[in-house]
Amino acid sequence: MSAPSPVSESQYKDAEKWIEDFYHLMGTLDLPKFTSTYLKEDVLFHFTNLPPMKGRESLFSVFGLLGGVCTSITHKVTDLKVLSDRIMAASTVDYIFINGEQCSMNAFAILHKTPEEEQASQYFIYGDFTPCYQILGNLKAAAEAEESEART
């Protein structure tokens, strides 16, 4: 296995714009448009410590949970590395939920793509999503309590 080669300054700038647009579209929560724009149909998706998942639809099992309960997701890239076969981005991610609660966390993504490709063949996400899951749990419990009250 050989080391990836460096990229030119213009390729770096293109990758910087690509990741900016990638995170912007992700923040709209339009998963069908996001996945079809930035990920190959048979993308290999690695989310934290879960086993790898294959295909664009695999992202729906992870991010689909946010659709009805998250009003905003923004990424601020804090470090970006661009190689000839991948983009690596560290970011601060801010979530705002429908109940007004907010969650901020650090995350790290690796996207396998060459500078010439528009879509990634592999997508890795690493981060501690526990605070967000806690808010999701609170929202689910509140919805269940409301539903239970409505039945009585």
mmCIF file of C-alpha atoms in Angstrom:
data_model
loop_
_atom_site.group_PDB
_atom_site.id
_atom_site.type_symbol
_atom_site.label_atom_id
_atom_site.label_comp_id
_atom_site.label_asym_id
_atom_site.label_seq_id
_atom_site.Cartn_x
_atom_site.Cartn_y
_atom_site.Cartn_z
ATOM 1 C CA MET A 1 0.000 0.000 0.000
ATOM 2 C CA SER A 2 1.473 3.318 -1.021
ATOM 3 C CA ALA A 3 0.925 6.672 0.639
ATOM 4 C CA PRO A 4 -1.630 8.971 -1.020
ATOM 5 C CA SER A 5 -0.038 11.750 -3.025
ATOM 6 C CA PRO A 6 -0.512 15.421 -2.155
ATOM 7 C CA VAL A 7 -2.998 17.542 -4.063
ATOM 8 C CA SER A 8 -2.471 20.842 -5.822
ATOM 9 C CA GLU A 9 -3.615 24.123 -4.289
ATOM 10 C CA SER A 10 -6.542 24.321 -6.719
ATOM 11 C CA GLN A 11 -7.581 20.738 -5.871
ATOM 12 C CA TYR A 12 -7.432 21.659 -2.168
ATOM 13 C CA LYS A 13 -9.650 24.718 -2.778
ATOM 14 C CA ASP A 14 -12.093 22.576 -4.779
ATOM 15 C CA ALA A 15 -12.235 20.029 -1.938
ATOM 16 C CA GLU A 16 -12.745 22.822 0.587
ATOM 17 C CA LYS A 17 -15.736 24.064 -1.432
ATOM 18 C CA TRP A 18 -17.014 20.494 -1.887
ATOM 19 C CA ILE A 19 -17.018 19.793 1.882
ATOM 20 C CA GLU A 20 -18.637 23.166 2.579
ATOM 21 C CA ASP A 21 -21.442 22.378 0.115
ATOM 22 C CA PHE A 22 -21.637 18.797 1.435
ATOM 23 C CA TYR A 23 -22.280 19.978 5.001
ATOM 24 C CA HIS A 24 -24.648 22.732 3.884
ATOM 25 C CA LEU A 25 -26.866 20.277 1.998
ATOM 26 C CA MET A 26 -26.694 17.812 4.903
ATOM 27 C CA GLY A 27 -27.985 20.593 7.153
ATOM 28 C CA THR A 28 -31.132 20.965 5.062
ATOM 29 C CA LEU A 29 -32.117 17.422 6.146
ATOM 30 C CA ASP A 30 -33.064 16.623 2.544
ATOM 31 C CA LEU A 31 -31.518 13.145 2.726
ATOM 32 C CA PRO A 32 -32.553 11.956 -0.749
ATOM 33 C CA LYS A 33 -30.955 15.010 -2.391
ATOM 34 C CA PHE A 34 -27.930 14.931 -0.073
ATOM 35 C CA THR A 35 -27.148 11.257 -0.623
ATOM 36 C CA SER A 36 -27.725 11.332 -4.404
ATOM 37 C CA THR A 37 -25.544 14.430 -4.772
ATOM 38 C CA TYR A 38 -22.544 13.448 -2.660
ATOM 39 C CA LEU A 39 -22.468 9.676 -2.237
ATOM 40 C CA LYS A 40 -22.166 6.851 -4.740
ATOM 41 C CA GLU A 41 -25.168 4.545 -4.866
ATOM 42 C CA ASP A 42 -23.184 1.686 -3.301
ATOM 43 C CA VAL A 43 -21.367 3.882 -0.741
ATOM 44 C CA LEU A 44 -19.873 2.053 2.229
ATOM 45 C CA PHE A 45 -21.042 3.974 5.332
ATOM 46 C CA HIS A 46 -19.250 3.654 8.669
ATOM 47 C CA PHE A 47 -21.013 5.393 11.578
ATOM 48 C CA THR A 48 -19.032 5.435 14.830
ATOM 49 C CA ASN A 49 -18.640 1.863 16.105
ATOM 50 C CA LEU A 50 -21.532 0.316 14.166
ATOM 51 C CA PRO A 51 -20.743 -2.331 11.554
ATOM 52 C CA PRO A 52 -20.291 -0.872 8.050
ATOM 53 C CA MET A 53 -23.496 -0.372 6.070
ATOM 54 C CA LYS A 54 -23.782 -0.393 2.286
ATOM 55 C CA GLY A 55 -25.786 1.896 0.037
ATOM 56 C CA ARG A 56 -27.200 5.404 0.226
ATOM 57 C CA GLU A 57 -30.276 4.136 2.073
ATOM 58 C CA SER A 58 -28.040 3.167 5.016
ATOM 59 C CA LEU A 59 -27.725 6.855 5.893
ATOM 60 C CA PHE A 60 -31.495 7.021 6.346
ATOM 61 C CA SER A 61 -31.273 4.527 9.221
ATOM 62 C CA VAL A 62 -28.936 6.907 11.048
ATOM 63 C CA PHE A 63 -29.953 10.418 9.965
ATOM 64 C CA GLY A 64 -33.613 9.711 9.249
ATOM 65 C CA LEU A 65 -34.267 9.935 12.996
ATOM 66 C CA LEU A 66 -33.473 13.638 12.880
ATOM 67 C CA GLY A 67 -35.980 14.550 10.162
ATOM 68 C CA GLY A 68 -38.999 15.253 12.353
ATOM 69 C CA VAL A 69 -37.231 16.404 15.499
ATOM 70 C CA CYS A 70 -34.255 18.484 14.380
ATOM 71 C CA THR A 71 -34.771 21.978 12.999
ATOM 72 C CA SER A 72 -31.142 22.792 12.231
ATOM 73 C CA ILE A 73 -27.769 21.117 11.797
ATOM 74 C CA THR A 74 -24.689 23.208 11.109
ATOM 75 C CA HIS A 75 -21.065 22.144 10.703
ATOM 76 C CA LYS A 76 -18.079 24.391 11.269
ATOM 77 C CA VAL A 77 -15.004 22.750 9.789
ATOM 78 C CA THR A 78 -12.120 23.165 12.229
ATOM 79 C CA ASP A 79 -9.483 21.158 10.345
ATOM 80 C CA LEU A 80 -9.357 19.877 6.783
ATOM 81 C CA LYS A 81 -6.899 17.477 5.166
ATOM 82 C CA VAL A 82 -7.131 16.681 1.473
ATOM 83 C CA LEU A 83 -5.247 13.783 -0.073
ATOM 84 C CA SER A 84 -5.387 12.337 -3.567
ATOM 85 C CA ASP A 85 -7.954 9.715 -2.512
ATOM 86 C CA ARG A 86 -9.830 11.208 0.463
ATOM 87 C CA ILE A 87 -11.011 14.254 2.363
ATOM 88 C CA MET A 88 -10.724 14.308 6.168
ATOM 89 C CA ALA A 89 -12.684 16.953 8.051
ATOM 90 C CA ALA A 90 -12.881 17.695 11.755
ATOM 91 C CA SER A 91 -15.861 19.846 12.650
ATOM 92 C CA THR A 92 -18.005 21.252 15.400
ATOM 93 C CA VAL A 93 -21.601 20.208 14.786
ATOM 94 C CA ASP A 94 -24.525 22.133 16.254
ATOM 95 C CA TYR A 95 -28.018 20.634 16.406
ATOM 96 C CA ILE A 96 -31.194 22.494 17.333
ATOM 97 C CA PHE A 97 -34.230 20.354 18.163
ATOM 98 C CA ILE A 98 -37.955 21.125 17.928
ATOM 99 C CA ASN A 99 -38.217 21.551 21.712
ATOM 100 C CA GLY A 100 -35.522 24.266 21.619
ATOM 101 C CA GLU A 101 -32.792 22.082 23.112
ATOM 102 C CA GLN A 102 -29.371 22.365 21.533
ATOM 103 C CA CYS A 103 -26.473 19.966 21.249
ATOM 104 C CA SER A 104 -22.941 20.810 20.173
ATOM 105 C CA MET A 105 -20.301 18.179 19.557
ATOM 106 C CA ASN A 106 -17.064 17.481 17.748
ATOM 107 C CA ALA A 107 -17.059 15.027 14.869
ATOM 108 C CA PHE A 108 -14.580 13.704 12.352
ATOM 109 C CA ALA A 109 -15.423 12.549 8.825
ATOM 110 C CA ILE A 110 -13.425 10.734 6.188
ATOM 111 C CA LEU A 111 -14.790 10.684 2.657
ATOM 112 C CA HIS A 112 -13.090 8.522 0.049
ATOM 113 C CA LYS A 113 -13.054 10.371 -3.267
ATOM 114 C CA THR A 114 -10.471 11.659 -5.701
ATOM 115 C CA PRO A 115 -10.349 15.339 -6.676
ATOM 116 C CA GLU A 116 -11.993 14.424 -9.999
ATOM 117 C CA GLU A 117 -14.929 12.598 -8.400
ATOM 118 C CA GLU A 118 -18.089 14.343 -7.256
ATOM 119 C CA GLN A 119 -19.302 11.442 -5.082
ATOM 120 C CA ALA A 120 -17.641 9.551 -2.249
ATOM 121 C CA SER A 121 -17.366 5.763 -2.312
ATOM 122 C CA GLN A 122 -16.882 5.505 1.473
ATOM 123 C CA TYR A 123 -18.062 7.753 4.305
ATOM 124 C CA PHE A 124 -16.773 7.417 7.864
ATOM 125 C CA ILE A 125 -18.176 9.445 10.788
ATOM 126 C CA TYR A 126 -16.618 9.439 14.236
ATOM 127 C CA GLY A 127 -17.904 11.300 17.282
ATOM 128 C CA ASP A 128 -19.641 10.929 20.620
ATOM 129 C CA PHE A 129 -23.315 11.381 19.779
ATOM 130 C CA THR A 130 -24.495 10.564 23.331
ATOM 131 C CA PRO A 131 -25.734 14.114 24.111
ATOM 132 C CA CYS A 132 -27.841 14.145 20.926
ATOM 133 C CA TYR A 133 -29.241 10.688 21.622
ATOM 134 C CA GLN A 134 -30.211 11.876 25.095
ATOM 135 C CA ILE A 135 -32.230 14.735 23.607
ATOM 136 C CA LEU A 136 -33.807 12.343 21.083
ATOM 137 C CA GLY A 137 -34.756 10.073 23.997
ATOM 138 C CA ASN A 138 -36.298 13.016 25.859
ATOM 139 C CA LEU A 139 -38.327 13.972 22.783
ATOM 140 C CA LYS A 140 -39.529 10.393 22.320
ATOM 141 C CA ALA A 141 -40.531 10.123 25.992
ATOM 142 C CA ALA A 142 -42.425 13.430 25.787
ATOM 143 C CA ALA A 143 -44.252 12.291 22.629
ATOM 144 C CA GLU A 144 -45.177 8.967 24.249
ATOM 145 C CA ALA A 145 -46.455 10.728 27.376
ATOM 146 C CA GLU A 146 -48.515 13.092 25.235
ATOM 147 C CA GLU A 147 -49.920 10.175 23.241
ATOM 148 C CA SER A 148 -50.755 8.288 26.434
ATOM 149 C CA GLU A 149 -52.527 11.345 27.862
ATOM 150 C CA ALA A 150 -54.561 11.731 24.682
ATOM 151 C CA ARG A 151 -55.788 8.136 24.975
ATOM 152 C CA THR A 152 -57.082 8.624 28.514
#
